mmCIF file of C-alpha atoms in Angstrom:
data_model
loop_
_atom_site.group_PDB
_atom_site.id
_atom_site.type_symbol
_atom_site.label_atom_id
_atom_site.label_comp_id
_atom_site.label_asym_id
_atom_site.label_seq_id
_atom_site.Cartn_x
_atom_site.Cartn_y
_atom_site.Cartn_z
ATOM 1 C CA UNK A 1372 68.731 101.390 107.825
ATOM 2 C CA UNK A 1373 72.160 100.620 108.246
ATOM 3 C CA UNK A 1374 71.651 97.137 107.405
ATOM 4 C CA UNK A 1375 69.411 97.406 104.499
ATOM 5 C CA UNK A 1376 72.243 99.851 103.446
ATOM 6 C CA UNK A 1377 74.515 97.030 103.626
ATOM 7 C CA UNK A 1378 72.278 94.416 101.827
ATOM 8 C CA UNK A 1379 71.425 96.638 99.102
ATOM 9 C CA UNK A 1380 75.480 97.703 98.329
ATOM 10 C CA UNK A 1381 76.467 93.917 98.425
ATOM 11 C CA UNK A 1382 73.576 93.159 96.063
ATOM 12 C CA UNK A 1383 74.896 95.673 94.052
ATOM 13 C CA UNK A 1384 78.525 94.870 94.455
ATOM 14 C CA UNK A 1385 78.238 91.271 93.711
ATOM 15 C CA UNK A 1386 80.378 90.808 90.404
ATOM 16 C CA UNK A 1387 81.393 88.036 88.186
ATOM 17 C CA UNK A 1388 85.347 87.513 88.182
ATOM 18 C CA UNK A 1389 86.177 84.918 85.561
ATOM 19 C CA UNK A 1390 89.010 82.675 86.477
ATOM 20 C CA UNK A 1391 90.537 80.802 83.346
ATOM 21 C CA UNK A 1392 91.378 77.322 84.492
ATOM 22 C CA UNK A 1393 90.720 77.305 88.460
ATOM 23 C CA UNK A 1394 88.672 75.318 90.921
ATOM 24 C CA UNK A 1395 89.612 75.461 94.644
ATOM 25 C CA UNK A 1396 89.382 72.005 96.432
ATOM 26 C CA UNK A 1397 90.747 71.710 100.136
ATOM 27 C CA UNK A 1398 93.642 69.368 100.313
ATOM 28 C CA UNK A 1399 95.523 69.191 104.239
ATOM 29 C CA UNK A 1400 94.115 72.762 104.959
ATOM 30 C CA UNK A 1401 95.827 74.004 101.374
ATOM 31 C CA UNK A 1402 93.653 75.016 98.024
ATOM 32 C CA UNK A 1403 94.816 73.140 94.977
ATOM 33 C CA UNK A 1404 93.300 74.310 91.552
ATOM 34 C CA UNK A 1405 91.772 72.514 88.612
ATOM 35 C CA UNK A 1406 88.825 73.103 86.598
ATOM 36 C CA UNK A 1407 87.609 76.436 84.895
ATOM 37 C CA UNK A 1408 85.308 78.171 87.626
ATOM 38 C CA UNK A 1409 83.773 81.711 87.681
ATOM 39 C CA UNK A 1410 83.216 83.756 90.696
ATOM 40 C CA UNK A 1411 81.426 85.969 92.483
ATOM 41 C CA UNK A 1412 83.575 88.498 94.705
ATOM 42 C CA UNK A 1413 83.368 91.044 97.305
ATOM 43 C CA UNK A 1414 85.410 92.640 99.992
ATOM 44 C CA UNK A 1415 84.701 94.635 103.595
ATOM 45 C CA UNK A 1416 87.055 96.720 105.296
ATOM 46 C CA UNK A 1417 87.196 99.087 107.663
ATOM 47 C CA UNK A 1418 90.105 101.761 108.503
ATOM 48 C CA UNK A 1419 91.766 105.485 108.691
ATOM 49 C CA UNK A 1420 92.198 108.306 106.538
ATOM 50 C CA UNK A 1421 94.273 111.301 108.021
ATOM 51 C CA UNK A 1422 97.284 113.801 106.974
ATOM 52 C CA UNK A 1423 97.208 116.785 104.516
ATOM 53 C CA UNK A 1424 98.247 116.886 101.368
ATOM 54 C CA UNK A 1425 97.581 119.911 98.273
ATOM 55 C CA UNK A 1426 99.543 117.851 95.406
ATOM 56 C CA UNK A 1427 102.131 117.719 97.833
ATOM 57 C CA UNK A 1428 102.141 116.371 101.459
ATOM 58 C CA UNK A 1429 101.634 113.124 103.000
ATOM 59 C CA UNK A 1430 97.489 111.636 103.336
ATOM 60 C CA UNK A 1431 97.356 108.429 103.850
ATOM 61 C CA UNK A 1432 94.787 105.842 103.960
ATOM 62 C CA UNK A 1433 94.604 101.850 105.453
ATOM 63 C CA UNK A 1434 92.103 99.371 106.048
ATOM 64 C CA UNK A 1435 92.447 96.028 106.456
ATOM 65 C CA UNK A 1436 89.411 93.507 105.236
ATOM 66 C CA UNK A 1437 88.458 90.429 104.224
ATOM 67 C CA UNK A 1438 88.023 89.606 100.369
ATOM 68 C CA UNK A 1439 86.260 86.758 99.635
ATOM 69 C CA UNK A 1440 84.932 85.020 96.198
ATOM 70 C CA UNK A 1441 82.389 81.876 95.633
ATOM 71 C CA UNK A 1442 82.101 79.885 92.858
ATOM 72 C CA UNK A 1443 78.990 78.684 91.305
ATOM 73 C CA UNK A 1444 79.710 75.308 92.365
ATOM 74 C CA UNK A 1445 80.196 76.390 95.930
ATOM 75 C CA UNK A 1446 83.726 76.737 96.039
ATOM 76 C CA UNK A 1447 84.656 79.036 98.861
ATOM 77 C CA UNK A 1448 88.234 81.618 98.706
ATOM 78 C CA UNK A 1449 88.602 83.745 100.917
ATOM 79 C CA UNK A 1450 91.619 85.751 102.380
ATOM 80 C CA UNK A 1451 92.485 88.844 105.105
ATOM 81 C CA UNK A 1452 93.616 91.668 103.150
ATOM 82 C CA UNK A 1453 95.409 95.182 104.126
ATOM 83 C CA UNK A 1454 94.335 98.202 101.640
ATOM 84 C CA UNK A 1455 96.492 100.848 101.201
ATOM 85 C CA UNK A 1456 96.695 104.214 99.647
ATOM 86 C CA UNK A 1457 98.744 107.875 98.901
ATOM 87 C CA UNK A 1458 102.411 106.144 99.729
ATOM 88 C CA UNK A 1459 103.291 109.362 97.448
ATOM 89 C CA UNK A 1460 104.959 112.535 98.538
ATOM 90 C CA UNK A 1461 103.629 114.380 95.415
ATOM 91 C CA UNK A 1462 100.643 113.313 93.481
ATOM 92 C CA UNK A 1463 97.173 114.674 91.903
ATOM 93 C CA UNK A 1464 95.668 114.668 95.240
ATOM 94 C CA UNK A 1465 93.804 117.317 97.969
ATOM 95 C CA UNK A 1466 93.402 115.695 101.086
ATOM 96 C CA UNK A 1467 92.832 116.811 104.659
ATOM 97 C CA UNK A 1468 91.695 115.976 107.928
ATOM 98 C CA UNK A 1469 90.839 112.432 110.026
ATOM 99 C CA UNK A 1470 88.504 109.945 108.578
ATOM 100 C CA UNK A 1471 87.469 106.059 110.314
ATOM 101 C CA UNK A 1472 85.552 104.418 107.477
ATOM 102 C CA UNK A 1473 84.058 101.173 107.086
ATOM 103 C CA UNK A 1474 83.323 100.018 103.451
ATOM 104 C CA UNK A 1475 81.980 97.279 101.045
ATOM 105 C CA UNK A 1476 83.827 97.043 97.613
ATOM 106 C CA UNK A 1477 83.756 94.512 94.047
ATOM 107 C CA UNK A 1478 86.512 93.049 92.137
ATOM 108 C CA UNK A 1479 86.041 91.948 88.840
ATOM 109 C CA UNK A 1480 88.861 89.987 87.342
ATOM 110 C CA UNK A 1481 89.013 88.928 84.140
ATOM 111 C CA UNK A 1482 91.213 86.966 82.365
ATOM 112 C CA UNK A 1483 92.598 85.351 85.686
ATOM 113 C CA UNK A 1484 93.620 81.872 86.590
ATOM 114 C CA UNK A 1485 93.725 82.047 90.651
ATOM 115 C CA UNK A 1486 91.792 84.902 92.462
ATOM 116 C CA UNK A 1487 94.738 85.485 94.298
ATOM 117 C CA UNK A 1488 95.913 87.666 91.509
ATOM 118 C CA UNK A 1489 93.380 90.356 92.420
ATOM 119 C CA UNK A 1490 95.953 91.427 95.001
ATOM 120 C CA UNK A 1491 98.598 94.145 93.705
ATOM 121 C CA UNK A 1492 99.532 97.473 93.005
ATOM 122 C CA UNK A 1493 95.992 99.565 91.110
ATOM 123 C CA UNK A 1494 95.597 103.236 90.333
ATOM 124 C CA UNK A 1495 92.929 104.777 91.871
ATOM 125 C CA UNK A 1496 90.490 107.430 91.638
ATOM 126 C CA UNK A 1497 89.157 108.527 95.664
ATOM 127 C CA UNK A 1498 86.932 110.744 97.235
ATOM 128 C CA UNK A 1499 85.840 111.337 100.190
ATOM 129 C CA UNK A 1500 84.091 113.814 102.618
ATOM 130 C CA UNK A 1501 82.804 113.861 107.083
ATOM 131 C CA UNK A 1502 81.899 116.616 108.704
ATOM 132 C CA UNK A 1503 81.116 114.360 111.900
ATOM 133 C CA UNK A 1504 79.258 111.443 109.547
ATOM 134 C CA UNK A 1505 79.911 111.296 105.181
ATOM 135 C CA UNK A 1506 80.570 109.481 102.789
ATOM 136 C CA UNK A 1507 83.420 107.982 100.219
ATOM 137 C CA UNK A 1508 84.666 105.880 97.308
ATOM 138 C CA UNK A 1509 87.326 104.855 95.307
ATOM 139 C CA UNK A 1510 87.729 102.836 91.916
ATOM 140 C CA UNK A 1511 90.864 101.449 91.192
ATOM 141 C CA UNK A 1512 92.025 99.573 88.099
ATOM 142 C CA UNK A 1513 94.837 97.100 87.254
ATOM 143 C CA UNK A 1514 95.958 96.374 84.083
ATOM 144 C CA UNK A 1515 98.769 93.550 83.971
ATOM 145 C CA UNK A 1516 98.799 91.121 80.659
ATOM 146 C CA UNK A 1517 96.605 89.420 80.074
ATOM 147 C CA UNK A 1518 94.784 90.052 83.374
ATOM 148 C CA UNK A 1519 91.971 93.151 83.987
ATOM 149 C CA UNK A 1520 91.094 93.902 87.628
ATOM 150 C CA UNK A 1521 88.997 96.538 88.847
ATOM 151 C CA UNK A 1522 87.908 97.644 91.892
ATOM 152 C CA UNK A 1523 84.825 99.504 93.362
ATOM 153 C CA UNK A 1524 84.104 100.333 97.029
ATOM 154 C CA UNK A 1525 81.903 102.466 98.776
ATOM 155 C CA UNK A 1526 82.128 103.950 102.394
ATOM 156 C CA UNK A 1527 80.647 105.412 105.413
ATOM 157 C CA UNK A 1528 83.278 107.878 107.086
ATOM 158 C CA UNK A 1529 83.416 109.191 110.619
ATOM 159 C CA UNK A 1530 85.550 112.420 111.300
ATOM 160 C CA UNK A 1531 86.208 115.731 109.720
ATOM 161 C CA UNK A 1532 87.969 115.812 106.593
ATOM 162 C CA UNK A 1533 87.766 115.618 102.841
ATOM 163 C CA UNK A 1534 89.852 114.179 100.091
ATOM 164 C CA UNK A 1535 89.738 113.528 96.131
ATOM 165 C CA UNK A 1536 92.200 112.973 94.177
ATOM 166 C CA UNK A 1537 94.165 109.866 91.816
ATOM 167 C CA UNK A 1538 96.836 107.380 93.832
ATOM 168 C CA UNK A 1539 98.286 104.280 93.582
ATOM 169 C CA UNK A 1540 96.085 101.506 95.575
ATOM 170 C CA UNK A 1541 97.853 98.546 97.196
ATOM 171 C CA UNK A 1542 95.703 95.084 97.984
ATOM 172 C CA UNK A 1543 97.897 92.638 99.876
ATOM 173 C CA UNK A 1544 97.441 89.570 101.921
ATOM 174 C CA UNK A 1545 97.066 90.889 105.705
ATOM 175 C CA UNK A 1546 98.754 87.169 106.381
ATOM 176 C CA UNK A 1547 96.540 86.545 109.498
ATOM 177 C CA UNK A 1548 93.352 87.533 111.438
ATOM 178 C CA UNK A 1549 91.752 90.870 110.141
ATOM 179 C CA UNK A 1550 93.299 93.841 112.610
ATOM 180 C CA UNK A 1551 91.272 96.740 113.741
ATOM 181 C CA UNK A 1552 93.006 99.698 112.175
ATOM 182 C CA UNK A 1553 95.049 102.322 114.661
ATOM 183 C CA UNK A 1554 93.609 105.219 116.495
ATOM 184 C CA UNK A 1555 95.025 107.902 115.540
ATOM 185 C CA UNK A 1556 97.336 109.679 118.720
#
């Protein structure tokens, strides 16, 4: 179930992001661009959710992932990334409890020369709830001229805790291999 679960949200999450002028070919282990490509993009993570916060407090969510987009002539990007969330002391936001999640997420990107620019700063809408198993998502957008990004992930939580609530949503290069998230002490 869990796999057909899977299949069915990255059939689903499969979006196009189109890239302006960009086609990745490997040169000496580096990606050089030329062309104008479109891709396809998706991203799983897997991470922690735990604190308490009523507009005010600290609740704090990170996974780290991989994001990775094709193009359609096969062109393969791909990078480790660490997701963030609710860096804010005060902020539209109810959250409390412990929450492990594992997710599968979109990008679209429009507007966009390099897929790298799908990493950055978005504001996000969350919610989540576990009462041993549940469920969760966020959306996130970023608007930057001329770009559009937007973000949409769903996942399965582990834990006891709810949140919902609007936050600022970092993407960033993890810079190495993807790192299973702490365990909370």
């Amino acid at each position: 179930m869990k796999k057909l679960l899977v299949i069915m949200a990255v059939g689903l999450a499969g979006v196009w992001a189109n890239a302006e002028t960009t086609e990745m070919t490997p040169m000496n282990g580096d990606m050089s661009m030329q062309g104008n490509r479109t891709w396809v993009c998706g991203m799983h993570f897997k991470g922690t959710s735990k604190g308490f916060k009523v507009i005010a407090g600290k609740f704090k969510t990170t996974a780290y992932g991989t994001l990775k987009c094709t193009s359609f002539k096969g062109t393969k990007w791909s990078r480790p990334v660490k997701i963030t969330m609710g860096a804010k002391c005060f902020g539209p936001q109810v959250g409390l409890g412990w929450l492990k999640f594992k997710g599968i997420g979109t990008e679209i990107s429009l507007f966009n020369a390099d897929p790298d620019v799908i990493l950055g700063k978005y504001l996000a809408v969350n919610g989540d709830a576990a009462v041993i198993i549940g469920a969760g998502t966020f959306r996130a957008v970023k608007v930057g001229w001329p770009q559009l990004a937007m973000n949409m992930a769903i996942k399965l939580d582990k834990g006891f805790g709810a949140t919902v609530g609007l936050d600022h949503l970092y993407i960033s290069e993890n810079g190495g291999e993807v790192i299973e998230p702490p365990t909370p002490n």
